[in-house]
Each structure stands twice: as structure tokens, then as C-alpha cells.
mmCIF file of C-alpha atoms in Angstrom:
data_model
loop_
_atom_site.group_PDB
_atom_site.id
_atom_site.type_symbol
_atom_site.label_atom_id
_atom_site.label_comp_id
_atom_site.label_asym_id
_atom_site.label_seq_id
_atom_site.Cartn_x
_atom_site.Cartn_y
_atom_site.Cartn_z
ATOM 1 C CA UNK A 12 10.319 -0.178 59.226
ATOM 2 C CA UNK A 13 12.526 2.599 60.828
ATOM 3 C CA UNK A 14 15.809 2.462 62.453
ATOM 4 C CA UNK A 15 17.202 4.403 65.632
ATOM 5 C CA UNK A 16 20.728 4.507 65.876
ATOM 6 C CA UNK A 17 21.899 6.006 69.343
ATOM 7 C CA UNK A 18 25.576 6.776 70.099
ATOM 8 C CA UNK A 19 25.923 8.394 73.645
ATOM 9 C CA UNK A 20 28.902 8.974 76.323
ATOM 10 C CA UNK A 21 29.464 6.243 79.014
ATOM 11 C CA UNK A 22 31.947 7.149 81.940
ATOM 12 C CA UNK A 23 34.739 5.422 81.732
ATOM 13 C CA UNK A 24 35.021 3.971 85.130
ATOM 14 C CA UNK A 25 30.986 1.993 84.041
ATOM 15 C CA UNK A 26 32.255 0.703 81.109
ATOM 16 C CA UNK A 27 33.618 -2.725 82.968
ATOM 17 C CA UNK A 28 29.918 -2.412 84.357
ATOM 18 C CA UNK A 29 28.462 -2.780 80.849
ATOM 19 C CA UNK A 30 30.685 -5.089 79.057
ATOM 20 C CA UNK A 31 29.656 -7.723 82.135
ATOM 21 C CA UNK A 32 26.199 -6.814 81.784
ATOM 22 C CA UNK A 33 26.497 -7.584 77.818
ATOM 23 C CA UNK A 34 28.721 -10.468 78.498
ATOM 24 C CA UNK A 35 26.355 -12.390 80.979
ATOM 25 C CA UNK A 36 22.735 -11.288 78.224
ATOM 26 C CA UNK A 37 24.933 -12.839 75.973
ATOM 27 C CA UNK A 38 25.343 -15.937 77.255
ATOM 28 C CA UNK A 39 21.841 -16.497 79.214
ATOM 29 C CA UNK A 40 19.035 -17.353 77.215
ATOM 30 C CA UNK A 41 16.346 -15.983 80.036
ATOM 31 C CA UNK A 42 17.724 -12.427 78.930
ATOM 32 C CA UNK A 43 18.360 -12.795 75.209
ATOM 33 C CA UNK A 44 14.106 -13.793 75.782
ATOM 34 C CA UNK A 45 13.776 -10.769 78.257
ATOM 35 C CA UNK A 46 15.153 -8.516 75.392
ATOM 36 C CA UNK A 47 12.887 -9.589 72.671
ATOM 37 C CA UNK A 48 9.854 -9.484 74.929
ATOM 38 C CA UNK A 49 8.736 -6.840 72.226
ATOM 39 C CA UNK A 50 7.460 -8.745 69.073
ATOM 40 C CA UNK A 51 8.417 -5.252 67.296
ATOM 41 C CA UNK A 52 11.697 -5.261 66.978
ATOM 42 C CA UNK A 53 13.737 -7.406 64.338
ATOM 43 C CA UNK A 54 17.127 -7.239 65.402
ATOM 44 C CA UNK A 55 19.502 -5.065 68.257
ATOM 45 C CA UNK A 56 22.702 -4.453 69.005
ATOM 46 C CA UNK A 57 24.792 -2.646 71.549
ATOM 47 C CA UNK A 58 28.468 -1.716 70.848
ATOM 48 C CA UNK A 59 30.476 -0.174 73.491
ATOM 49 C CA UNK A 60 33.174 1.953 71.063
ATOM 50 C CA UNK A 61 36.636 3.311 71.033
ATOM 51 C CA UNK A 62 37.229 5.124 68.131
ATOM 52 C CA UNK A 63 40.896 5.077 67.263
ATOM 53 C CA UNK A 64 42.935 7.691 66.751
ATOM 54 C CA UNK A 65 40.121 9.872 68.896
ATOM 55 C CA UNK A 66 41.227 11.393 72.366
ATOM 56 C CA UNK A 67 38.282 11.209 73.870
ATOM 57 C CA UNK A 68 36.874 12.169 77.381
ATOM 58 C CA UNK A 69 34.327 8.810 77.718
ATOM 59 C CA UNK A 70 33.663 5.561 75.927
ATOM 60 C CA UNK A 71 31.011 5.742 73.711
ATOM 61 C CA UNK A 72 27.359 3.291 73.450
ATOM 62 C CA UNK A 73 26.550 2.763 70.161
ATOM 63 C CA UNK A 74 22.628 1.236 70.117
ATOM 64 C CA UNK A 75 20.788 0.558 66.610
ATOM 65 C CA UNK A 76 17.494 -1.239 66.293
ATOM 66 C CA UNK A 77 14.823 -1.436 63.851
ATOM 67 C CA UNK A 78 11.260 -0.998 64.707
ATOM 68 C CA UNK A 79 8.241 -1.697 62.776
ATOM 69 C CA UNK A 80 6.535 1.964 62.361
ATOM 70 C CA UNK A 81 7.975 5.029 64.041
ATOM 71 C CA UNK A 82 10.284 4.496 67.021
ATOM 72 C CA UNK A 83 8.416 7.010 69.169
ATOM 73 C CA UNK A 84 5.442 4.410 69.012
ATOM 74 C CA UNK A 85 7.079 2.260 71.445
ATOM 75 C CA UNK A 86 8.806 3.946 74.114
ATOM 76 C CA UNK A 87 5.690 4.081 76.071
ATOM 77 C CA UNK A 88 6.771 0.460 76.383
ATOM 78 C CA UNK A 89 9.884 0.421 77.208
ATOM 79 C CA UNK A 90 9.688 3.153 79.828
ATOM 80 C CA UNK A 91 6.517 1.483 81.812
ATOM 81 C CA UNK A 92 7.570 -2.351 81.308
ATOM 82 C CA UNK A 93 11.331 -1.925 81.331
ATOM 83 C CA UNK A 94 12.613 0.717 83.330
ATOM 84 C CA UNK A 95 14.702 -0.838 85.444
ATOM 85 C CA UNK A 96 16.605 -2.761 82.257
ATOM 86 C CA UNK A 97 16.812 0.989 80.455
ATOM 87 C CA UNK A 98 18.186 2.840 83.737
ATOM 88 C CA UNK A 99 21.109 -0.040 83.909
ATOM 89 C CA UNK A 100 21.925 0.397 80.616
ATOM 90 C CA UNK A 101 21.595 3.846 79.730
ATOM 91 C CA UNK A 102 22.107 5.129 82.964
ATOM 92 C CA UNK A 103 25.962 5.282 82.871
ATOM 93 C CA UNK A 104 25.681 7.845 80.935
ATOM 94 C CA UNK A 105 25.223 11.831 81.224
ATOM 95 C CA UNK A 106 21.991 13.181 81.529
ATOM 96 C CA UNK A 107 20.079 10.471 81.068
ATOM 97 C CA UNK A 108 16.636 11.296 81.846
ATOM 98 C CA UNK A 109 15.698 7.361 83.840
ATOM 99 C CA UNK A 110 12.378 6.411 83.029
ATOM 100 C CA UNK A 111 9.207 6.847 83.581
ATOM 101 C CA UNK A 112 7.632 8.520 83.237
ATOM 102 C CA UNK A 113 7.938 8.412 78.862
ATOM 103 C CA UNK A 114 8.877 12.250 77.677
ATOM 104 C CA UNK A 115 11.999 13.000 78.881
ATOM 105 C CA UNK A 116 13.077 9.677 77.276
ATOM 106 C CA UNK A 117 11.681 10.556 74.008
ATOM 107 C CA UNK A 118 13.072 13.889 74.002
ATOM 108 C CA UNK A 119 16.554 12.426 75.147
ATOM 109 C CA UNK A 120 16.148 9.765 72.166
ATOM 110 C CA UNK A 121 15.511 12.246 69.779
ATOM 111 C CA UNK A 122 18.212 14.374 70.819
ATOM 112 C CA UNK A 123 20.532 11.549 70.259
ATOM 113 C CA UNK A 124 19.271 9.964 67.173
ATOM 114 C CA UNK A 125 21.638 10.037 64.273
ATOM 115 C CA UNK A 126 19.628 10.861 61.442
ATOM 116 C CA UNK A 127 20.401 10.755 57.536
ATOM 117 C CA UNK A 128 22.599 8.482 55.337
ATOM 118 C CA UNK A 129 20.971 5.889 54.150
ATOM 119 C CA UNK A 130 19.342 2.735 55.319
ATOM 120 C CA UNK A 131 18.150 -0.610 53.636
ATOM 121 C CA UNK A 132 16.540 -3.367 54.536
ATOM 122 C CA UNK A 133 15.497 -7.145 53.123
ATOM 123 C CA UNK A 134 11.805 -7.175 54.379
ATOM 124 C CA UNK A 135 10.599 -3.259 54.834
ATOM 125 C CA UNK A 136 6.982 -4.006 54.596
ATOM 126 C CA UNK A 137 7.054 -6.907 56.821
ATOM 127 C CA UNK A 138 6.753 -6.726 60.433
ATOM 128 C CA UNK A 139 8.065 -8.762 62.590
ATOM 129 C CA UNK A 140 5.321 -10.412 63.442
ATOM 130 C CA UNK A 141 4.622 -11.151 60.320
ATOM 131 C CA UNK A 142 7.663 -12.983 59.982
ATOM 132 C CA UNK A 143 7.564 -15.193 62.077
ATOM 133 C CA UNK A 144 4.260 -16.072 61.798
ATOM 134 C CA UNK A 145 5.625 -16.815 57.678
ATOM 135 C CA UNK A 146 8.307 -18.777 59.170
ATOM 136 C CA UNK A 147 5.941 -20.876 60.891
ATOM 137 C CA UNK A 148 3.679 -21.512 57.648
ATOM 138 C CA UNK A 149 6.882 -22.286 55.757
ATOM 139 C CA UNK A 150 8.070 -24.971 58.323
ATOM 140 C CA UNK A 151 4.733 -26.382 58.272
ATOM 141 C CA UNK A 152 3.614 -26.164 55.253
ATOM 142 C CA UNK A 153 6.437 -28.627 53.918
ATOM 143 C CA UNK A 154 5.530 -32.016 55.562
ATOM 144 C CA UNK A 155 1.907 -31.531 53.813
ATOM 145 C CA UNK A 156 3.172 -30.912 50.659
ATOM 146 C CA UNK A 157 5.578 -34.135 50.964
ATOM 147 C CA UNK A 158 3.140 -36.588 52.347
ATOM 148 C CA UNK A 159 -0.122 -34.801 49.352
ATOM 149 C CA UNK A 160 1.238 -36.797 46.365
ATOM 150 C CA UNK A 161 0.809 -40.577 48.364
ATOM 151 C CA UNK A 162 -2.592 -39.501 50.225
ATOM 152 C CA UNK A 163 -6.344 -39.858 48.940
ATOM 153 C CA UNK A 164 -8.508 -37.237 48.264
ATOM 154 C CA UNK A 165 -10.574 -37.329 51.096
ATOM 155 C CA UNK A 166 -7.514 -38.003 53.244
ATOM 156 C CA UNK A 167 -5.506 -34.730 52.279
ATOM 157 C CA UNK A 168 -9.010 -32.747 52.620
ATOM 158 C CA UNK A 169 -9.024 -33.698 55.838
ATOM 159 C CA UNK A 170 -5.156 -33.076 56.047
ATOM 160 C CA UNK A 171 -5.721 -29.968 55.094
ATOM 161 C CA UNK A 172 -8.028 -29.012 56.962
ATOM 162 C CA UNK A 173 -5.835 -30.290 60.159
ATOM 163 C CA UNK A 174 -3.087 -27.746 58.265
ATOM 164 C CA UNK A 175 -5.117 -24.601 57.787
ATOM 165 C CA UNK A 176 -6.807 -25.296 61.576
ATOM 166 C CA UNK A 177 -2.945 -25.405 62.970
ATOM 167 C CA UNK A 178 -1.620 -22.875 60.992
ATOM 168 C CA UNK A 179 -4.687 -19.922 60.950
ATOM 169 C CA UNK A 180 -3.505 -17.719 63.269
ATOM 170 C CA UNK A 181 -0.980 -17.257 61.306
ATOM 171 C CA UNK A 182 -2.607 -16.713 58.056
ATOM 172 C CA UNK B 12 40.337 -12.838 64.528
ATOM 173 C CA UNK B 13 36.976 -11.290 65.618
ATOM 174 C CA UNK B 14 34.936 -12.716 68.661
ATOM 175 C CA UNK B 15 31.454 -14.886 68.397
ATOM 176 C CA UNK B 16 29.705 -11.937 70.167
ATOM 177 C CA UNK B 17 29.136 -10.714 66.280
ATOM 178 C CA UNK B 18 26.736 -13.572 65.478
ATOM 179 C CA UNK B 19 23.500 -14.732 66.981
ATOM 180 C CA UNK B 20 23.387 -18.500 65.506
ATOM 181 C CA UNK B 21 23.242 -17.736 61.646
ATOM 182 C CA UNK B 22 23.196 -13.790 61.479
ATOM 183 C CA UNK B 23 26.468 -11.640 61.773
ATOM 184 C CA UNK B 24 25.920 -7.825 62.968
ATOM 185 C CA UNK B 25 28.992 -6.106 61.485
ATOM 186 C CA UNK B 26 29.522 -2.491 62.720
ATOM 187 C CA UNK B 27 32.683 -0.481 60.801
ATOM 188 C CA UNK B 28 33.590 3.203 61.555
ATOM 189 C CA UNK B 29 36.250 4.671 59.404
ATOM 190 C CA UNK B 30 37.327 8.271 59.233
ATOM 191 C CA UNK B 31 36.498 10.544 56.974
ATOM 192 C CA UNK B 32 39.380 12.459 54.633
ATOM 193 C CA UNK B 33 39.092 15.740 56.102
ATOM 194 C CA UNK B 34 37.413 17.882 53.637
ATOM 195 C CA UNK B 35 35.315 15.483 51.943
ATOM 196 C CA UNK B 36 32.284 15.268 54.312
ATOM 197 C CA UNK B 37 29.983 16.956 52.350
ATOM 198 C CA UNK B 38 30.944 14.630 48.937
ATOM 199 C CA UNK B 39 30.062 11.656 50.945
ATOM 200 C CA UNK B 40 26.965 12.890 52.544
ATOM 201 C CA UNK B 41 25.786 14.105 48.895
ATOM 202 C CA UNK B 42 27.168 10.603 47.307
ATOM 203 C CA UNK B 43 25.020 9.191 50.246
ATOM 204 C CA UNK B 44 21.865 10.583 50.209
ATOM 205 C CA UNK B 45 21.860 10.105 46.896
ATOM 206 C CA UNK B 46 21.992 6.259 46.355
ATOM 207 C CA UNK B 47 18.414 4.782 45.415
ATOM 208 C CA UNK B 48 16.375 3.641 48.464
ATOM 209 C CA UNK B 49 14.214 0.118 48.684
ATOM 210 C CA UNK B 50 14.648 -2.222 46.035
ATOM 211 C CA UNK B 51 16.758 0.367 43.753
ATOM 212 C CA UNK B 52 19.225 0.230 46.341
ATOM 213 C CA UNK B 53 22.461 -1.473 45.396
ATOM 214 C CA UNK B 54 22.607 -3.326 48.694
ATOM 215 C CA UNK B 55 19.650 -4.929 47.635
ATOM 216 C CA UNK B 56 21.673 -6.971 45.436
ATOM 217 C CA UNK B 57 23.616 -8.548 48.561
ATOM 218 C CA UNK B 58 21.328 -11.642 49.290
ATOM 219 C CA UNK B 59 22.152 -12.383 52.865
ATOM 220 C CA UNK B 60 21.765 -8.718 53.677
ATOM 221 C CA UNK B 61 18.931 -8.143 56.327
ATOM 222 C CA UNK B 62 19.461 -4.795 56.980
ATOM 223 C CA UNK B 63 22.253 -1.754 56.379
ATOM 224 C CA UNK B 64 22.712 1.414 57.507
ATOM 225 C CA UNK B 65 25.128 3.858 56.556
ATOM 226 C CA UNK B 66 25.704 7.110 58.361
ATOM 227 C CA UNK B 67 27.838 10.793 58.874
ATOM 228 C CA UNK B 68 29.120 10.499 62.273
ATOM 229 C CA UNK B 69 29.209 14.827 62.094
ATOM 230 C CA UNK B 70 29.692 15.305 65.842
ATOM 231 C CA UNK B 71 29.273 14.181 69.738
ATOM 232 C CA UNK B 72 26.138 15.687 71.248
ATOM 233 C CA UNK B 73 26.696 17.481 74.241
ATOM 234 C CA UNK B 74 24.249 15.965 76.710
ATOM 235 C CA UNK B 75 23.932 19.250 79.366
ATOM 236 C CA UNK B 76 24.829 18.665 83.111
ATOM 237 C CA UNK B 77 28.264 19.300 82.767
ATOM 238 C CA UNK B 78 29.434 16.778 79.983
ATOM 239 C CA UNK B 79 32.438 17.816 78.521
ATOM 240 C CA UNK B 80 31.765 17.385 74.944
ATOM 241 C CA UNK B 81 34.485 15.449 73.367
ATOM 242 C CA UNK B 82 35.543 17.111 69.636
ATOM 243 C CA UNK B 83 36.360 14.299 66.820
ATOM 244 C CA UNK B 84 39.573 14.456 64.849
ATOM 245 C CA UNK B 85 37.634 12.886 62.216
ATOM 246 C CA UNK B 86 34.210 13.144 61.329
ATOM 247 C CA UNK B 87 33.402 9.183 61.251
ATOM 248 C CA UNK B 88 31.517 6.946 58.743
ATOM 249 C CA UNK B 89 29.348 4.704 60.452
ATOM 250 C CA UNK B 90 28.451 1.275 58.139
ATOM 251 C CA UNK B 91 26.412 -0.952 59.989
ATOM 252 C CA UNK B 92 25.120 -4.365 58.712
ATOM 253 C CA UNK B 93 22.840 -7.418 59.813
ATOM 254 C CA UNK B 94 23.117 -10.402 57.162
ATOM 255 C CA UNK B 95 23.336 -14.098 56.846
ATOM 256 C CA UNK B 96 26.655 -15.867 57.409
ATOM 257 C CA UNK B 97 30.167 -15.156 57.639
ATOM 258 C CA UNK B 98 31.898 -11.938 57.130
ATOM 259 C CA UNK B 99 34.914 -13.125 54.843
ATOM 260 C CA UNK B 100 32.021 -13.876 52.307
ATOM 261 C CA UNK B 101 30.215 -11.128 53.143
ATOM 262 C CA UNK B 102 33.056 -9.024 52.124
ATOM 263 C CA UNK B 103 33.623 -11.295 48.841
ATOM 264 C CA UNK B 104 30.375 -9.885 47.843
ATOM 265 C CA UNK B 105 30.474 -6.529 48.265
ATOM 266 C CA UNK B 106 33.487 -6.776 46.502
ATOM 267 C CA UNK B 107 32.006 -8.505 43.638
ATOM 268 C CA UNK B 108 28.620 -7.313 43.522
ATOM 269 C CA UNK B 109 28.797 -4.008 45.059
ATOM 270 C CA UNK B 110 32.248 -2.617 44.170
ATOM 271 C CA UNK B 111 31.933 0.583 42.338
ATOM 272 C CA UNK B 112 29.400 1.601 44.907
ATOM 273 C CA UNK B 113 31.123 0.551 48.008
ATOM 274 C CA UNK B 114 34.275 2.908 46.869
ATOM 275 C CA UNK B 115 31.945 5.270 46.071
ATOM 276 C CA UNK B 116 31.577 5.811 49.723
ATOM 277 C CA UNK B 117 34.433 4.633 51.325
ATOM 278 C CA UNK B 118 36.339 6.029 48.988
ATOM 279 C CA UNK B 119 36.559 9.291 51.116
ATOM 280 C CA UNK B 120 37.668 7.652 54.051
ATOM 281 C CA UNK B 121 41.346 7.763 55.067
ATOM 282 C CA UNK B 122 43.567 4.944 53.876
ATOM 283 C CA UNK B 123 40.650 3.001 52.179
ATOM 284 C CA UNK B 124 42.628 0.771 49.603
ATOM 285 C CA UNK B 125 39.504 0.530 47.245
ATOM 286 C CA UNK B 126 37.846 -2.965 46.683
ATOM 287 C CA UNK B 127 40.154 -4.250 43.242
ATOM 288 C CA UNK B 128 42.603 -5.503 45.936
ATOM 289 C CA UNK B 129 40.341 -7.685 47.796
ATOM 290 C CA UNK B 130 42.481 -8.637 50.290
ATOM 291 C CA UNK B 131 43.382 -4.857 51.060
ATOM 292 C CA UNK B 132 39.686 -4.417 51.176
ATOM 293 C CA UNK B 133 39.093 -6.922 53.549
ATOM 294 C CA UNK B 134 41.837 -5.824 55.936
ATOM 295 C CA UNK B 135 40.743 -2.880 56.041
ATOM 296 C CA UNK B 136 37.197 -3.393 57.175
ATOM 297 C CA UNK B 137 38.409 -5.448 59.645
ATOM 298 C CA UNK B 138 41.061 -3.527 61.073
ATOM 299 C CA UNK B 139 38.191 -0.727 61.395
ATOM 300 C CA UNK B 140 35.156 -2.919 62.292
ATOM 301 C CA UNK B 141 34.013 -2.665 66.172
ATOM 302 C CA UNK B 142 33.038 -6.090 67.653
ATOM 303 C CA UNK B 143 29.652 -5.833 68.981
ATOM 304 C CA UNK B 144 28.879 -6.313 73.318
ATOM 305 C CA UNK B 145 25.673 -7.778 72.170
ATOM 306 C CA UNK B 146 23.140 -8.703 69.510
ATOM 307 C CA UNK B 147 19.875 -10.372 69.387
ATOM 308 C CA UNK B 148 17.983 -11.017 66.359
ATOM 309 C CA UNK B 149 13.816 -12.026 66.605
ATOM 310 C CA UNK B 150 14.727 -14.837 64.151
ATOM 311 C CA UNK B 151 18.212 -16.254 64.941
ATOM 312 C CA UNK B 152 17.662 -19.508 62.797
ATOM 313 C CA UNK B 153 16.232 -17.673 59.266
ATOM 314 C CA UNK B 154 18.124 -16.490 56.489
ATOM 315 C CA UNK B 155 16.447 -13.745 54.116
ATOM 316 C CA UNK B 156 15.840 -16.211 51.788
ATOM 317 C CA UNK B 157 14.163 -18.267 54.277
ATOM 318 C CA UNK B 158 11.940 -15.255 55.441
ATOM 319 C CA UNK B 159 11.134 -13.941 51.801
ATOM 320 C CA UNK B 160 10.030 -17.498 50.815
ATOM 321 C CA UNK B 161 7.799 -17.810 53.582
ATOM 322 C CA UNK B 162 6.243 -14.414 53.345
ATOM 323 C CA UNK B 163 5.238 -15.295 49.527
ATOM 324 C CA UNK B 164 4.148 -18.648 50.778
ATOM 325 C CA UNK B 165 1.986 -16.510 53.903
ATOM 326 C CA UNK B 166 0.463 -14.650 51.122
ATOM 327 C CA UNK B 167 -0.521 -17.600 48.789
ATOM 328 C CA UNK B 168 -1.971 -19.472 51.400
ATOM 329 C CA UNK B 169 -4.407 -16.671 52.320
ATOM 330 C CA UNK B 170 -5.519 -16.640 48.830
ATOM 331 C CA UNK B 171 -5.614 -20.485 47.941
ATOM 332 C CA UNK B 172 -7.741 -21.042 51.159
ATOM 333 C CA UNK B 173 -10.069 -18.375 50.594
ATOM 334 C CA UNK B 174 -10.251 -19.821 46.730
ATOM 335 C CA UNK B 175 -10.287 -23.537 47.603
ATOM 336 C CA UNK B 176 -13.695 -23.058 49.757
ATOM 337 C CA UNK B 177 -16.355 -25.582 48.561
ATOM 338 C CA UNK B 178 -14.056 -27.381 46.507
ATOM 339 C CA UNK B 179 -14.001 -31.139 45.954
ATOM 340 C CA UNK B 180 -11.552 -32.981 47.720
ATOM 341 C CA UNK B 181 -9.566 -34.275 44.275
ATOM 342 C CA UNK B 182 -10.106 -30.946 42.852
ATOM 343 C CA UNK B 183 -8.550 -29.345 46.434
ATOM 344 C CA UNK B 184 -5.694 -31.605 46.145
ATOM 345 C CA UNK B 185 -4.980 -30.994 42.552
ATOM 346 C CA UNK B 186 -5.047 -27.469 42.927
ATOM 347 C CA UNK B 187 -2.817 -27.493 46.135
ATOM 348 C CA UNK B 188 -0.237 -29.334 44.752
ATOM 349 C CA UNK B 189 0.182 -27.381 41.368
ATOM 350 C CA UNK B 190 0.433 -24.042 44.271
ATOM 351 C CA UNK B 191 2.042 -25.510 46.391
ATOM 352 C CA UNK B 192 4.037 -28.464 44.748
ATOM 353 C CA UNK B 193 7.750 -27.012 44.609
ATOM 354 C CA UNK B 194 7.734 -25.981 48.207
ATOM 355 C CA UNK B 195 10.539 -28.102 49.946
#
């Protein structure tokens, strides 16, 4: 698990752009689904910041997300299957290099990475994928192990087999 | 009174930048860098805690193509968590549970009223916390506890079904429910 923290300049006269933009993903389910079209990434979040008691020249995008393995992994997939999404977003900005092609995004996400401090998290070892396929065992797993203690033998074999059938490809 | 746009049904994505006491940067990025990592960690011992991240905000990059790079008054410390539930018990627990470590670092911000005064704590995190635009989580409905659990149970199943091949169907149902038995 890593996590990528960006925090880059917006103009100021986009910003009503991008809090409508984040107002209406917020509130449609087809784009809270477009977003996590990529089963490797647990959770995001974009922040559009004014830090107080700063003077400064723009608003500032604060993105963090966690990915499962190195970041630079996926932004093949981001650039080729979401472009358009990443040009909207991003592309208020200064200097933002609009994909594709993949590069100049990776070089312009490494120069903007904060790095260091520290980071934790519950479930480092666990992808998300794996997750949720655990989540999935857990939820069925339950009404089995309700319904064992009443069956027969040969009826929970066969139970179980129904259970392990249903739930293999998550296993 | 913060907005919904923090939560994504059962998670809460809490993002707090406070200023650094000028002078002190390098103490805090020592204090830091410093604290154990993975288990060792003492956010570990907040249960609802998915994820944390705390940071040195050092400087604004300048992005080329004539950005004017703005110039902080403060260097900022960025503390960024995902965890289960509300943040007024969030913030009970790091005061309880993670106290001495939690002024260890916010200790060298400016004004930070320490975490014995609760209530001074809490005001302060949320007069410096930054509501997020938006936040999606992969598993909106699951709480740690909820994912941990099931992992374990992912695991066990693997093995009990590669075990319980062959097996007689009293023996697979005995053996099942003394694995599986306390699952609810």
C-alpha cells in the first residue's frame, strides 16, 4: 500500500468550476462508480484549500489516495482510460501536462508528490481486491453458519458445497 | 458544524492543516519520522482508523510557465485521516488513547492547546480542519473491524476447504462448526 498526496495551484477564477464538478460526483452515484472504476484504489479525496492566515496567489487542490503497490504502476491507466476526467480536474491548474500520452503525467506527479512524514494504515497487506472479496465471504459465510447446527450431515455437505461453489472466486 | 461532504455512508475523511511555530520545523519532522511504522505505530491503537497520514507542508512547488510561486507564512502540518464514524469520537480517542503522542506533534503548531483540555483540543482541530469537495471510499458500508474479520475469515476458509477434502459429511460439519462456529 502507498499513498500519493498531491497539493497543486488552481486559478482562482476555476475554482467555482471545481467545487460544482465535486458537488454534482458527490451527489450522483454513476460518478462516485465512474471514480472507483479502478479496483486499486481504497479510498480518495479531493480538497479544494484555503489556508488561513496565507496570502496566497491561487487556491490550492489537495488530492490523497492510496494505491495498492507503487503509484507509478497505475497511471498508465488513468492517462489512456481517463483522460478526459484528469484534464477537467487537473487541468485548472498551471502546467499541467493533459494526458496522454503517460510521462509527462508521471513526471508532473512526482514533481508534486509530498513525500515524508509518516503514514499508517489498518489493512497494508491487503489489497483492495482482496477486501472486498473478504467482505463478501464474511456476509456469506454467516447464514451457513446459522442454519449448520439444525441441518443433517449430508444436508450441510451439500450446503457447503453450494457455499464454497458461490463463494470460490473469492477464496 | 462541518458539512456531510466529509463522510461517504460510514467513513469520515478528516483533513487538518495547522501551522507550524516558526522555528520548530525540523523538531517535528525529526519527532515525525521517528514514530514506529505498521503495527508499532501508535495510530494503530485507534480502531476505526483506516488510514493516516501525517505530513511537513515545507513549501509550494513552482510549476514553470509563469506560475508565480506563492511563499507560506507558515510552513503547514498536514494530518489527514480516513476512519469509521463520527469525528467528535474520533477526537475522544485520540485524546484518550493517543494523547502524549498527538502533542507530541501538534505540539509545535501555533496555538495548539494540548489534548488534557479536551474540549480545547477539539476546537481546535475543528477550527483548523478543511472540509473535503469529495471522497469516495471502495467500501463505503465496512468498518475496519468488519474488513479485518473478514480477511481472517478469507484466510481460514482457504485452509479449512483445502483440509476438509474427502471428509465425511458429519466429520465436515463438526469440523466447520468448531472453525467456523462464533462467526455472526
Amino acid at each position: 500500500m502507498t499513498a500519493l498526496t498531491l497539493f497543486t495551484p488552481v486559478r482562482r477564477r476555476y475554482v467555482w468550476f471545481l467545487e460544482i464538478g465535486f458537488f454534482c460526483a458527490r451527489h450522483l452515484p454513476l460518478i462516485q462508480k465512474h471514480i472507483l472504476q479502478f479496483n486499486f484504489i481504497k479510498f480518495v479525496r479531493w480538497t479544494v484549500v484555503q489556508l488561513p492566515g496565507e496570502k496566497l496567489n491561487y487556491r490550492y487542490m489537495l488530492f490523497e489516495s492510496n494505491f495498492d503497490g507503487p503509484w507509478q504502476h497505475y497511471i498508465d491507466a488513468f492517462a489512456y482510460v481517463i483522460p478526459r476526467d484528469i484534464r477537467t480536474t487537473w487541468g485548472r491548474g498551471i502546467g499541467f501536462p493533459g494526458p496522454p500520452p503517460s510521462e509527462p503525467l508521471k513526471a508532473w506527479i512526482a514533481h508534486n508528490s509530498m513525500e515524508g512524514g509518516t503514514y499508517y494504515c489498518a489493512h497494508p497487506e491487503a489489497s483492495t481486491r482482496m477486501i472486498k472479496s473478504a467482505l463478501v465471504v464474511r456476509e456469506r459465510i454467516a447464514p451457513l453458519v446459522r442454519a449448520a447446527p439444525q441441518m443433517q450431515p449430508a444436508e450441510f455437505a451439500a450446503a457447503y458445497r453450494r457455499f464454497l461453489t458461490d463463494v470460490q472466486a473469492h477464496v | 458544524m462541518k458539512l456531510r461532504r466529509n463522510t461517504v455512508r460510514g467513513a469520515y475523511a478528516l483533513t487538518v492543516f495547522t501551522p507550524i511555530v516558526p522555528g520548530h520545523e525540523d523538531a517535528l519532522r525529526a519527532y515525525i519520522e521517528e514514530l514506529p511504522m505498521g503495527a508499532d505505530s501508535p495510530l494503530a491503537r485507534l480502531r476505526g482508523l483506516h488510514l493516516s497520514r501525517i505530513q511537513i507542508f515545507d513549501e509550494l512547488v513552482d510549476q514553470g510557465h509563469g506560475h508565480r510561486v506563492d511563499t507560506l507564512r507558515f510552513r503547514q502540518l498536514l494530518f489527514t485521516s480516513t476512519f469509521d464514524g463520527e469525528l467528535d469520537a474520533y477526537l475522544d480517542d485520540i485524546c484518550a488513547l493517543l494523547g502524549a503522542e498527538a502533542d507530541g506533534w501538534w505540539g509545535h503548531c501555533v496555538g495548539y492547546p494540548g489534548t488534557a483540555d479536551r474540549d480545547a483540543f477539539k476546537a481546535y482541530i475543528r477550527a483548523h480542519q478543511v472540509d473535503t469537495n469529495l471522497f469516495s471510499s471502495a467500501f463505503p458500508q465496512a468498518t475496519v473491524a468488519e474488513m479485518l474479520e473478514g480477511l481472517a475469515l478469507r484466510e481460514q476458509l482457504a485452509a479449512f476447504a483445502a483440509d476438509a477434502q474427502g471428509l465425511d459429511a458429519a466429520t465436515l460439519q463438526s469440523r466447520f462448526l468448531a472453525r467456523f462456529g462464533g462467526v455472526r
